[in-house]
């Protein structure tokens, strides 16, 4: 078992829970989780990479971190990452991201590439690539992510997920997306799902989706977002991809490098689903070691 320290860190006006492992002088890795996970989704990686200094925060609005009233837009969320790097004193880290964390990783690298050494994105299409695919119906993309319009409904989605039936469906949303039956860490999935006992526990995570849609349809925010893409990502980027991800098809995702304005390293994982960190953590750890 990894020796994990749990800290409360003040950054960007709120308090973050951050799990920390590994020697203080070791190469730093900052891990940003996806929806609806949390720091514990990186626990296996912490155990497999004891020689690295790993930081795994619970993001804004997730259990363990402040349930902020606002700040769920991608500009504030990437500022959260910048503030955590500064407060924690992390220098030239490897940024490892998954799912929603991957979207933030892409945008962070457009904004603050000078603060990190390399970017690893696990199963998250570049936001510009994904939005274009959704609006043009490329590879049936809108039908692959039906929860996005559902999450635009006020208050009901978080209330429902906090019910007993809602949490069962939330667990199913993990297990149905595994690449091969029986590969997912069900105990860890249960731990993640059990954190959402109240509507307030899920409100922040769902607000990520609402805020992003508002950004797309706000003239000023849309212009600000797309102006970020004009600055090419200047650091090495690796995409680790569970090839049995039905929601985010690889044929669309591989176009992300073009929209990021950079060349990248595409690392497919055959037979693996969306939640690589929960079902193929050994393979993911090997990919992280490769780019350290």
PDB file of C-alpha atoms in Angstrom:
ATOM      1  CA  UNK A   1       0.000   0.000   0.000  1.00  0.00           C
ATOM      2  CA  UNK A   2       1.208   3.494  -0.825  1.00  0.00           C
ATOM      3  CA  UNK A   3       1.914   5.856   2.043  1.00  0.00           C
ATOM      4  CA  UNK A   4      -0.602   8.592   1.241  1.00  0.00           C
ATOM      5  CA  UNK A   5      -0.757  11.916   3.059  1.00  0.00           C
ATOM      6  CA  UNK A   6      -3.967  13.954   2.989  1.00  0.00           C
ATOM      7  CA  UNK A   7      -3.741  17.724   2.972  1.00  0.00           C
ATOM      8  CA  UNK A   8      -6.121  20.663   2.986  1.00  0.00           C
ATOM      9  CA  UNK A   9      -4.774  23.328   0.649  1.00  0.00           C
ATOM     10  CA  UNK A  10      -6.032  26.899   0.210  1.00  0.00           C
ATOM     11  CA  UNK A  11      -5.813  27.869  -3.452  1.00  0.00           C
ATOM     12  CA  UNK A  12      -7.737  30.222  -5.736  1.00  0.00           C
ATOM     13  CA  UNK A  13     -10.117  31.188  -2.948  1.00  0.00           C
ATOM     14  CA  UNK A  14     -11.289  27.713  -1.891  1.00  0.00           C
ATOM     15  CA  UNK A  15      -9.976  24.720   0.090  1.00  0.00           C
ATOM     16  CA  UNK A  16      -8.855  21.634  -1.806  1.00  0.00           C
ATOM     17  CA  UNK A  17      -8.319  18.159  -0.471  1.00  0.00           C
ATOM     18  CA  UNK A  18      -5.074  16.851  -1.969  1.00  0.00           C
ATOM     19  CA  UNK A  19      -3.689  13.327  -1.574  1.00  0.00           C
ATOM     20  CA  UNK A  20       0.104  13.187  -1.747  1.00  0.00           C
ATOM     21  CA  UNK A  21       2.446  10.199  -2.051  1.00  0.00           C
ATOM     22  CA  UNK A  22       6.104   9.486  -2.759  1.00  0.00           C
ATOM     23  CA  UNK A  23       9.405  11.119  -1.766  1.00  0.00           C
ATOM     24  CA  UNK A  24       9.370  14.909  -1.649  1.00  0.00           C
ATOM     25  CA  UNK A  25      12.460  15.080  -3.865  1.00  0.00           C
ATOM     26  CA  UNK A  26      11.121  12.671  -6.519  1.00  0.00           C
ATOM     27  CA  UNK A  27       9.884  13.722  -9.976  1.00  0.00           C
ATOM     28  CA  UNK A  28       6.462  15.365  -9.486  1.00  0.00           C
ATOM     29  CA  UNK A  29       3.234  14.185 -11.110  1.00  0.00           C
ATOM     30  CA  UNK A  30      -0.039  16.096 -10.789  1.00  0.00           C
ATOM     31  CA  UNK A  31      -3.078  13.897 -11.467  1.00  0.00           C
ATOM     32  CA  UNK A  32      -6.422  15.466 -12.391  1.00  0.00           C
ATOM     33  CA  UNK A  33      -9.430  13.165 -12.134  1.00  0.00           C
ATOM     34  CA  UNK A  34     -12.498  12.886 -14.320  1.00  0.00           C
ATOM     35  CA  UNK A  35     -16.265  12.727 -13.797  1.00  0.00           C
ATOM     36  CA  UNK A  36     -17.547  11.566 -11.408  1.00  0.00           C
ATOM     37  CA  UNK A  37     -14.400  10.282  -9.769  1.00  0.00           C
ATOM     38  CA  UNK A  38     -12.059  11.856  -7.225  1.00  0.00           C
ATOM     39  CA  UNK A  39      -8.529  11.607  -5.914  1.00  0.00           C
ATOM     40  CA  UNK A  40      -8.959   7.887  -5.139  1.00  0.00           C
ATOM     41  CA  UNK A  41      -9.160   7.048  -8.833  1.00  0.00           C
ATOM     42  CA  UNK A  42      -5.367   7.561  -8.829  1.00  0.00           C
ATOM     43  CA  UNK A  43      -4.705   5.322  -5.822  1.00  0.00           C
ATOM     44  CA  UNK A  44      -3.510   2.393  -7.938  1.00  0.00           C
ATOM     45  CA  UNK A  45      -1.096   4.690  -9.776  1.00  0.00           C
ATOM     46  CA  UNK A  46       0.257   5.953  -6.448  1.00  0.00           C
ATOM     47  CA  UNK A  47       0.883   2.371  -5.386  1.00  0.00           C
ATOM     48  CA  UNK A  48       2.567   1.400  -8.652  1.00  0.00           C
ATOM     49  CA  UNK A  49       4.782   4.510  -8.834  1.00  0.00           C
ATOM     50  CA  UNK A  50       6.162   4.847  -5.290  1.00  0.00           C
ATOM     51  CA  UNK A  51       9.337   6.456  -6.636  1.00  0.00           C
ATOM     52  CA  UNK A  52       7.381   9.476  -7.931  1.00  0.00           C
ATOM     53  CA  UNK A  53       5.943  12.406  -6.000  1.00  0.00           C
ATOM     54  CA  UNK A  54       2.240  12.268  -6.876  1.00  0.00           C
ATOM     55  CA  UNK A  55      -0.367  14.918  -6.085  1.00  0.00           C
ATOM     56  CA  UNK A  56      -4.033  13.995  -6.577  1.00  0.00           C
ATOM     57  CA  UNK A  57      -6.585  16.684  -5.660  1.00  0.00           C
ATOM     58  CA  UNK A  58     -10.345  16.476  -5.415  1.00  0.00           C
ATOM     59  CA  UNK A  59     -11.451  19.145  -7.867  1.00  0.00           C
ATOM     60  CA  UNK A  60     -13.705  22.120  -7.124  1.00  0.00           C
ATOM     61  CA  UNK A  61     -17.169  21.014  -6.014  1.00  0.00           C
ATOM     62  CA  UNK A  62     -16.231  17.385  -5.355  1.00  0.00           C
ATOM     63  CA  UNK A  63     -16.545  15.769  -1.904  1.00  0.00           C
ATOM     64  CA  UNK A  64     -13.510  16.699   0.181  1.00  0.00           C
ATOM     65  CA  UNK A  65     -13.053  20.069  -1.529  1.00  0.00           C
ATOM     66  CA  UNK A  66     -15.128  23.237  -1.149  1.00  0.00           C
ATOM     67  CA  UNK A  67     -18.610  23.135  -2.652  1.00  0.00           C
ATOM     68  CA  UNK A  68     -18.170  26.518  -4.274  1.00  0.00           C
ATOM     69  CA  UNK A  69     -21.262  28.427  -5.414  1.00  0.00           C
ATOM     70  CA  UNK A  70     -19.607  29.282  -8.724  1.00  0.00           C
ATOM     71  CA  UNK A  71     -16.359  28.940 -10.658  1.00  0.00           C
ATOM     72  CA  UNK A  72     -17.211  25.825 -12.670  1.00  0.00           C
ATOM     73  CA  UNK A  73     -16.279  27.392 -15.987  1.00  0.00           C
ATOM     74  CA  UNK A  74     -13.130  26.059 -17.633  1.00  0.00           C
ATOM     75  CA  UNK A  75     -11.229  29.315 -17.089  1.00  0.00           C
ATOM     76  CA  UNK A  76     -11.659  29.178 -13.301  1.00  0.00           C
ATOM     77  CA  UNK A  77     -11.064  25.429 -13.220  1.00  0.00           C
ATOM     78  CA  UNK A  78      -7.757  25.759 -15.056  1.00  0.00           C
ATOM     79  CA  UNK A  79      -6.871  28.645 -12.743  1.00  0.00           C
ATOM     80  CA  UNK A  80      -7.507  26.208  -9.872  1.00  0.00           C
ATOM     81  CA  UNK A  81      -4.819  23.908 -11.295  1.00  0.00           C
ATOM     82  CA  UNK A  82      -2.409  26.823 -11.704  1.00  0.00           C
ATOM     83  CA  UNK A  83      -3.038  27.908  -8.104  1.00  0.00           C
ATOM     84  CA  UNK A  84      -2.509  24.375  -6.769  1.00  0.00           C
ATOM     85  CA  UNK A  85       0.815  24.122  -8.617  1.00  0.00           C
ATOM     86  CA  UNK A  86       1.943  27.418  -7.119  1.00  0.00           C
ATOM     87  CA  UNK A  87       0.774  26.757  -3.553  1.00  0.00           C
ATOM     88  CA  UNK A  88       2.142  23.208  -3.491  1.00  0.00           C
ATOM     89  CA  UNK A  89       5.431  24.420  -4.933  1.00  0.00           C
ATOM     90  CA  UNK A  90       5.382  21.923  -7.799  1.00  0.00           C
ATOM     91  CA  UNK A  91       8.025  22.650 -10.404  1.00  0.00           C
ATOM     92  CA  UNK A  92       8.075  21.248 -13.939  1.00  0.00           C
ATOM     93  CA  UNK A  93       5.612  18.459 -13.262  1.00  0.00           C
ATOM     94  CA  UNK A  94       4.097  15.828 -15.488  1.00  0.00           C
ATOM     95  CA  UNK A  95       0.369  16.588 -15.745  1.00  0.00           C
ATOM     96  CA  UNK A  96      -1.685  13.376 -15.987  1.00  0.00           C
ATOM     97  CA  UNK A  97      -5.382  13.812 -16.716  1.00  0.00           C
ATOM     98  CA  UNK A  98      -8.469  11.731 -17.395  1.00  0.00           C
ATOM     99  CA  UNK A  99     -11.966  12.424 -18.735  1.00  0.00           C
ATOM    100  CA  UNK A 100     -13.097  15.908 -17.533  1.00  0.00           C
ATOM    101  CA  UNK A 101      -9.625  16.301 -16.074  1.00  0.00           C
ATOM    102  CA  UNK A 102      -8.359  15.675 -19.594  1.00  0.00           C
ATOM    103  CA  UNK A 103     -10.432  18.559 -20.949  1.00  0.00           C
ATOM    104  CA  UNK A 104      -8.894  20.776 -18.286  1.00  0.00           C
ATOM    105  CA  UNK A 105      -5.456  19.383 -19.150  1.00  0.00           C
ATOM    106  CA  UNK A 106      -5.851  20.370 -22.790  1.00  0.00           C
ATOM    107  CA  UNK A 107      -7.020  23.880 -21.903  1.00  0.00           C
ATOM    108  CA  UNK A 108      -4.427  24.299 -19.154  1.00  0.00           C
ATOM    109  CA  UNK A 109      -1.709  23.455 -21.658  1.00  0.00           C
ATOM    110  CA  UNK A 110      -2.987  26.116 -24.040  1.00  0.00           C
ATOM    111  CA  UNK A 111      -2.932  28.669 -21.207  1.00  0.00           C
ATOM    112  CA  UNK A 112      -0.076  27.693 -18.892  1.00  0.00           C
ATOM    113  CA  UNK A 113       2.244  25.280 -20.704  1.00  0.00           C
ATOM    114  CA  UNK A 114       5.239  26.956 -19.079  1.00  0.00           C
ATOM    115  CA  UNK A 115       4.198  25.523 -15.697  1.00  0.00           C
ATOM    116  CA  UNK A 116       4.376  21.860 -16.719  1.00  0.00           C
ATOM    117  CA  UNK A 117       6.856  19.606 -18.466  1.00  0.00           C
ATOM    118  CA  UNK A 118       4.585  17.190 -20.321  1.00  0.00           C
ATOM    119  CA  UNK A 119       0.888  16.405 -20.631  1.00  0.00           C
ATOM    120  CA  UNK A 120      -0.713  12.965 -20.562  1.00  0.00           C
ATOM    121  CA  UNK A 121      -4.389  12.799 -21.510  1.00  0.00           C
ATOM    122  CA  UNK A 122      -6.300   9.584 -20.830  1.00  0.00           C
ATOM    123  CA  UNK A 123      -9.530   9.143 -22.790  1.00  0.00           C
ATOM    124  CA  UNK A 124     -10.520  12.748 -23.291  1.00  0.00           C
ATOM    125  CA  UNK A 125     -10.908  14.303 -26.708  1.00  0.00           C
ATOM    126  CA  UNK A 126      -9.663  17.880 -27.104  1.00  0.00           C
ATOM    127  CA  UNK A 127     -12.667  20.130 -26.310  1.00  0.00           C
ATOM    128  CA  UNK A 128     -12.593  21.800 -29.738  1.00  0.00           C
ATOM    129  CA  UNK A 129     -12.502  18.403 -31.444  1.00  0.00           C
ATOM    130  CA  UNK A 130     -15.344  17.007 -29.343  1.00  0.00           C
ATOM    131  CA  UNK A 131     -17.601  20.041 -29.766  1.00  0.00           C
ATOM    132  CA  UNK A 132     -17.103  20.012 -33.532  1.00  0.00           C
ATOM    133  CA  UNK A 133     -17.887  16.287 -33.663  1.00  0.00           C
ATOM    134  CA  UNK A 134     -21.035  16.819 -31.594  1.00  0.00           C
ATOM    135  CA  UNK A 135     -22.324  19.670 -33.749  1.00  0.00           C
ATOM    136  CA  UNK A 136     -21.549  17.870 -37.036  1.00  0.00           C
ATOM    137  CA  UNK A 137     -22.779  14.447 -35.851  1.00  0.00           C
ATOM    138  CA  UNK A 138     -19.384  12.955 -36.663  1.00  0.00           C
ATOM    139  CA  UNK A 139     -19.386   9.253 -35.797  1.00  0.00           C
ATOM    140  CA  UNK A 140     -22.782   9.769 -34.075  1.00  0.00           C
ATOM    141  CA  UNK A 141     -21.038  11.723 -31.335  1.00  0.00           C
ATOM    142  CA  UNK A 142     -24.139  13.479 -29.859  1.00  0.00           C
ATOM    143  CA  UNK A 143     -25.823  10.125 -29.277  1.00  0.00           C
ATOM    144  CA  UNK A 144     -22.750   8.768 -27.512  1.00  0.00           C
ATOM    145  CA  UNK A 145     -22.942  11.356 -24.685  1.00  0.00           C
ATOM    146  CA  UNK A 146     -26.673  11.562 -23.824  1.00  0.00           C
ATOM    147  CA  UNK A 147     -26.015  12.667 -20.243  1.00  0.00           C
ATOM    148  CA  UNK A 148     -24.820  16.097 -21.427  1.00  0.00           C
ATOM    149  CA  UNK A 149     -28.313  17.400 -22.348  1.00  0.00           C
ATOM    150  CA  UNK A 150     -29.797  15.624 -19.311  1.00  0.00           C
ATOM    151  CA  UNK A 151     -27.386  17.499 -17.048  1.00  0.00           C
ATOM    152  CA  UNK A 152     -28.683  20.838 -18.356  1.00  0.00           C
ATOM    153  CA  UNK A 153     -31.921  20.301 -16.421  1.00  0.00           C
ATOM    154  CA  UNK A 154     -31.824  22.350 -13.176  1.00  0.00           C
ATOM    155  CA  UNK A 155     -31.466  20.512  -9.810  1.00  0.00           C
ATOM    156  CA  UNK A 156     -33.165  17.227 -10.909  1.00  0.00           C
ATOM    157  CA  UNK A 157     -30.084  15.268 -12.079  1.00  0.00           C
ATOM    158  CA  UNK A 158     -28.166  15.767  -8.826  1.00  0.00           C
ATOM    159  CA  UNK A 159     -31.271  15.003  -6.751  1.00  0.00           C
ATOM    160  CA  UNK A 160     -31.892  11.802  -8.705  1.00  0.00           C
ATOM    161  CA  UNK A 161     -28.286  10.563  -8.580  1.00  0.00           C
ATOM    162  CA  UNK A 162     -28.311  10.987  -4.791  1.00  0.00           C
ATOM    163  CA  UNK A 163     -31.216   8.531  -4.475  1.00  0.00           C
ATOM    164  CA  UNK A 164     -30.632   4.809  -4.004  1.00  0.00           C
ATOM    165  CA  UNK A 165     -31.745   4.094  -7.571  1.00  0.00           C
ATOM    166  CA  UNK A 166     -29.629   6.961  -8.886  1.00  0.00           C
ATOM    167  CA  UNK A 167     -26.482   5.632  -7.231  1.00  0.00           C
ATOM    168  CA  UNK A 168     -27.166   2.178  -8.671  1.00  0.00           C
ATOM    169  CA  UNK A 169     -27.370   3.709 -12.137  1.00  0.00           C
ATOM    170  CA  UNK A 170     -24.227   5.708 -11.425  1.00  0.00           C
ATOM    171  CA  UNK A 171     -22.395   2.490 -10.573  1.00  0.00           C
ATOM    172  CA  UNK A 172     -23.773   0.915 -13.747  1.00  0.00           C
ATOM    173  CA  UNK A 173     -22.421   3.876 -15.750  1.00  0.00           C
ATOM    174  CA  UNK A 174     -18.950   2.746 -14.651  1.00  0.00           C
ATOM    175  CA  UNK A 175     -19.303  -0.995 -15.103  1.00  0.00           C
ATOM    176  CA  UNK A 176     -21.091  -0.813 -18.461  1.00  0.00           C
ATOM    177  CA  UNK A 177     -18.107   1.037 -19.907  1.00  0.00           C
ATOM    178  CA  UNK A 178     -15.401  -1.444 -18.947  1.00  0.00           C
ATOM    179  CA  UNK A 179     -13.523  -2.885 -21.868  1.00  0.00           C
ATOM    180  CA  UNK A 180     -13.700  -6.468 -20.671  1.00  0.00           C
ATOM    181  CA  UNK A 181     -16.084  -7.864 -18.101  1.00  0.00           C
ATOM    182  CA  UNK A 182     -14.535  -8.363 -14.682  1.00  0.00           C
ATOM    183  CA  UNK A 183     -11.567  -6.036 -15.162  1.00  0.00           C
ATOM    184  CA  UNK A 184     -12.866  -3.028 -13.234  1.00  0.00           C
ATOM    185  CA  UNK A 185     -12.044  -2.452  -9.550  1.00  0.00           C
ATOM    186  CA  UNK A 186     -15.617  -2.675  -8.269  1.00  0.00           C
ATOM    187  CA  UNK A 187     -14.657  -1.912  -4.662  1.00  0.00           C
ATOM    188  CA  UNK A 188     -13.100   1.348  -5.814  1.00  0.00           C
ATOM    189  CA  UNK A 189     -16.172   2.151  -7.921  1.00  0.00           C
ATOM    190  CA  UNK A 190     -18.330   1.593  -4.841  1.00  0.00           C
ATOM    191  CA  UNK A 191     -16.098   3.946  -2.858  1.00  0.00           C
ATOM    192  CA  UNK A 192     -16.496   6.630  -5.514  1.00  0.00           C
ATOM    193  CA  UNK A 193     -20.267   6.205  -5.817  1.00  0.00           C
ATOM    194  CA  UNK A 194     -20.778   6.203  -2.045  1.00  0.00           C
ATOM    195  CA  UNK A 195     -19.468   9.757  -1.854  1.00  0.00           C
ATOM    196  CA  UNK A 196     -22.638  11.046  -3.521  1.00  0.00           C
ATOM    197  CA  UNK A 197     -25.177  10.703  -0.717  1.00  0.00           C
ATOM    198  CA  UNK A 198     -26.800  14.141  -1.128  1.00  0.00           C
ATOM    199  CA  UNK A 199     -27.767  16.280  -4.082  1.00  0.00           C
ATOM    200  CA  UNK A 200     -25.162  18.811  -2.927  1.00  0.00           C
ATOM    201  CA  UNK A 201     -22.448  16.178  -3.364  1.00  0.00           C
ATOM    202  CA  UNK A 202     -23.201  15.902  -7.080  1.00  0.00           C
ATOM    203  CA  UNK A 203     -24.102  19.529  -7.783  1.00  0.00           C
ATOM    204  CA  UNK A 204     -20.529  20.700  -8.430  1.00  0.00           C
ATOM    205  CA  UNK A 205     -19.569  17.838 -10.771  1.00  0.00           C
ATOM    206  CA  UNK A 206     -22.706  18.382 -12.861  1.00  0.00           C
ATOM    207  CA  UNK A 207     -22.080  22.139 -12.944  1.00  0.00           C
ATOM    208  CA  UNK A 208     -18.971  21.444 -15.030  1.00  0.00           C
ATOM    209  CA  UNK A 209     -21.263  20.362 -17.870  1.00  0.00           C
ATOM    210  CA  UNK A 210     -23.708  23.230 -17.425  1.00  0.00           C
ATOM    211  CA  UNK A 211     -20.975  25.839 -17.306  1.00  0.00           C
ATOM    212  CA  UNK A 212     -19.297  24.475 -20.415  1.00  0.00           C
ATOM    213  CA  UNK A 213     -22.540  24.585 -22.408  1.00  0.00           C
ATOM    214  CA  UNK A 214     -23.097  28.168 -21.221  1.00  0.00           C
ATOM    215  CA  UNK A 215     -19.581  28.999 -22.389  1.00  0.00           C
ATOM    216  CA  UNK A 216     -20.327  27.626 -25.846  1.00  0.00           C
ATOM    217  CA  UNK A 217     -23.516  29.684 -26.213  1.00  0.00           C
ATOM    218  CA  UNK A 218     -22.242  32.924 -24.648  1.00  0.00           C
ATOM    219  CA  UNK A 219     -20.742  35.108 -27.355  1.00  0.00           C
ATOM    220  CA  UNK A 220     -18.104  36.595 -25.063  1.00  0.00           C
ATOM    221  CA  UNK A 221     -17.138  33.319 -23.386  1.00  0.00           C
ATOM    222  CA  UNK A 222     -17.153  31.405 -26.661  1.00  0.00           C
ATOM    223  CA  UNK A 223     -14.801  33.958 -28.179  1.00  0.00           C
ATOM    224  CA  UNK A 224     -12.512  33.746 -25.166  1.00  0.00           C
ATOM    225  CA  UNK A 225     -12.456  29.943 -25.312  1.00  0.00           C
ATOM    226  CA  UNK A 226     -11.712  29.713 -29.021  1.00  0.00           C
ATOM    227  CA  UNK A 227      -9.025  32.367 -28.760  1.00  0.00           C
ATOM    228  CA  UNK A 228      -7.151  29.957 -26.450  1.00  0.00           C
ATOM    229  CA  UNK A 229      -6.919  27.434 -29.249  1.00  0.00           C
ATOM    230  CA  UNK A 230      -4.941  29.904 -31.344  1.00  0.00           C
ATOM    231  CA  UNK A 231      -1.980  29.353 -29.013  1.00  0.00           C
ATOM    232  CA  UNK A 232      -0.551  25.945 -29.946  1.00  0.00           C
ATOM    233  CA  UNK A 233       0.377  23.614 -27.111  1.00  0.00           C
ATOM    234  CA  UNK A 234       4.152  23.771 -26.868  1.00  0.00           C
ATOM    235  CA  UNK A 235       4.921  20.787 -24.617  1.00  0.00           C
ATOM    236  CA  UNK A 236       5.005  17.048 -25.446  1.00  0.00           C
ATOM    237  CA  UNK A 237       1.541  15.499 -25.345  1.00  0.00           C
ATOM    238  CA  UNK A 238       0.707  11.816 -24.981  1.00  0.00           C
ATOM    239  CA  UNK A 239      -2.798  10.444 -25.444  1.00  0.00           C
ATOM    240  CA  UNK A 240      -3.391   7.097 -23.738  1.00  0.00           C
ATOM    241  CA  UNK A 241      -6.592   5.638 -25.149  1.00  0.00           C
ATOM    242  CA  UNK A 242      -8.773   2.764 -24.009  1.00  0.00           C
ATOM    243  CA  UNK A 243      -9.928   1.656 -27.451  1.00  0.00           C
ATOM    244  CA  UNK A 244     -13.269   0.245 -26.289  1.00  0.00           C
ATOM    245  CA  UNK A 245     -14.536   3.657 -25.188  1.00  0.00           C
ATOM    246  CA  UNK A 246     -17.971   3.810 -26.772  1.00  0.00           C
ATOM    247  CA  UNK A 247     -18.677   7.393 -25.720  1.00  0.00           C
ATOM    248  CA  UNK A 248     -15.462   8.901 -27.069  1.00  0.00           C
ATOM    249  CA  UNK A 249     -14.487   7.051 -30.254  1.00  0.00           C
ATOM    250  CA  UNK A 250     -10.820   6.919 -31.143  1.00  0.00           C
ATOM    251  CA  UNK A 251     -11.503   7.954 -34.753  1.00  0.00           C
ATOM    252  CA  UNK A 252     -12.637  11.355 -33.473  1.00  0.00           C
ATOM    253  CA  UNK A 253     -10.207  11.610 -30.561  1.00  0.00           C
ATOM    254  CA  UNK A 254      -7.062  11.138 -32.615  1.00  0.00           C
ATOM    255  CA  UNK A 255      -7.838  14.422 -34.381  1.00  0.00           C
ATOM    256  CA  UNK A 256      -7.187  16.208 -31.081  1.00  0.00           C
ATOM    257  CA  UNK A 257      -3.533  16.813 -31.920  1.00  0.00           C
ATOM    258  CA  UNK A 258      -4.540  18.949 -34.906  1.00  0.00           C
ATOM    259  CA  UNK A 259      -6.797  21.118 -32.772  1.00  0.00           C
ATOM    260  CA  UNK A 260      -4.137  21.363 -30.077  1.00  0.00           C
ATOM    261  CA  UNK A 261      -1.704  22.642 -32.698  1.00  0.00           C
ATOM    262  CA  UNK A 262       0.926  20.069 -31.804  1.00  0.00           C
ATOM    263  CA  UNK A 263       2.300  16.701 -32.711  1.00  0.00           C
ATOM    264  CA  UNK A 264       1.683  14.024 -30.154  1.00  0.00           C
ATOM    265  CA  UNK A 265       2.173  10.430 -29.127  1.00  0.00           C
ATOM    266  CA  UNK A 266      -0.898   8.197 -29.582  1.00  0.00           C
ATOM    267  CA  UNK A 267      -0.889   5.190 -27.237  1.00  0.00           C
ATOM    268  CA  UNK A 268      -3.852   2.865 -27.870  1.00  0.00           C
ATOM    269  CA  UNK A 269      -4.826   0.248 -25.296  1.00  0.00           C
ATOM    270  CA  UNK A 270      -6.812  -2.502 -27.073  1.00  0.00           C
ATOM    271  CA  UNK A 271      -9.584  -4.124 -25.062  1.00  0.00           C
ATOM    272  CA  UNK A 272      -9.692  -1.334 -22.469  1.00  0.00           C
ATOM    273  CA  UNK A 273     -12.705   0.892 -21.855  1.00  0.00           C
ATOM    274  CA  UNK A 274     -13.107   4.512 -20.814  1.00  0.00           C
ATOM    275  CA  UNK A 275     -12.051   4.251 -17.160  1.00  0.00           C
ATOM    276  CA  UNK A 276      -8.474   3.170 -17.796  1.00  0.00           C
ATOM    277  CA  UNK A 277      -7.468   4.171 -14.262  1.00  0.00           C
ATOM    278  CA  UNK A 278     -10.072   1.796 -12.789  1.00  0.00           C
ATOM    279  CA  UNK A 279      -9.576  -1.231 -15.026  1.00  0.00           C
ATOM    280  CA  UNK A 280      -6.102  -1.145 -16.584  1.00  0.00           C
ATOM    281  CA  UNK A 281      -4.039   0.742 -14.026  1.00  0.00           C
ATOM    282  CA  UNK A 282      -0.944  -1.388 -14.560  1.00  0.00           C
ATOM    283  CA  UNK A 283      -0.896  -0.492 -18.254  1.00  0.00           C
ATOM    284  CA  UNK A 284      -1.528   3.159 -17.410  1.00  0.00           C
ATOM    285  CA  UNK A 285       1.328   3.174 -14.897  1.00  0.00           C
ATOM    286  CA  UNK A 286       3.631   1.763 -17.586  1.00  0.00           C
ATOM    287  CA  UNK A 287       2.612   4.552 -19.967  1.00  0.00           C
ATOM    288  CA  UNK A 288       3.244   7.196 -17.304  1.00  0.00           C
ATOM    289  CA  UNK A 289       6.666   5.710 -16.528  1.00  0.00           C
ATOM    290  CA  UNK A 290       7.503   5.805 -20.202  1.00  0.00           C
ATOM    291  CA  UNK A 291       7.077   9.582 -20.419  1.00  0.00           C
ATOM    292  CA  UNK A 292       8.494  10.595 -17.030  1.00  0.00           C
TER     293      UNK A 292
END
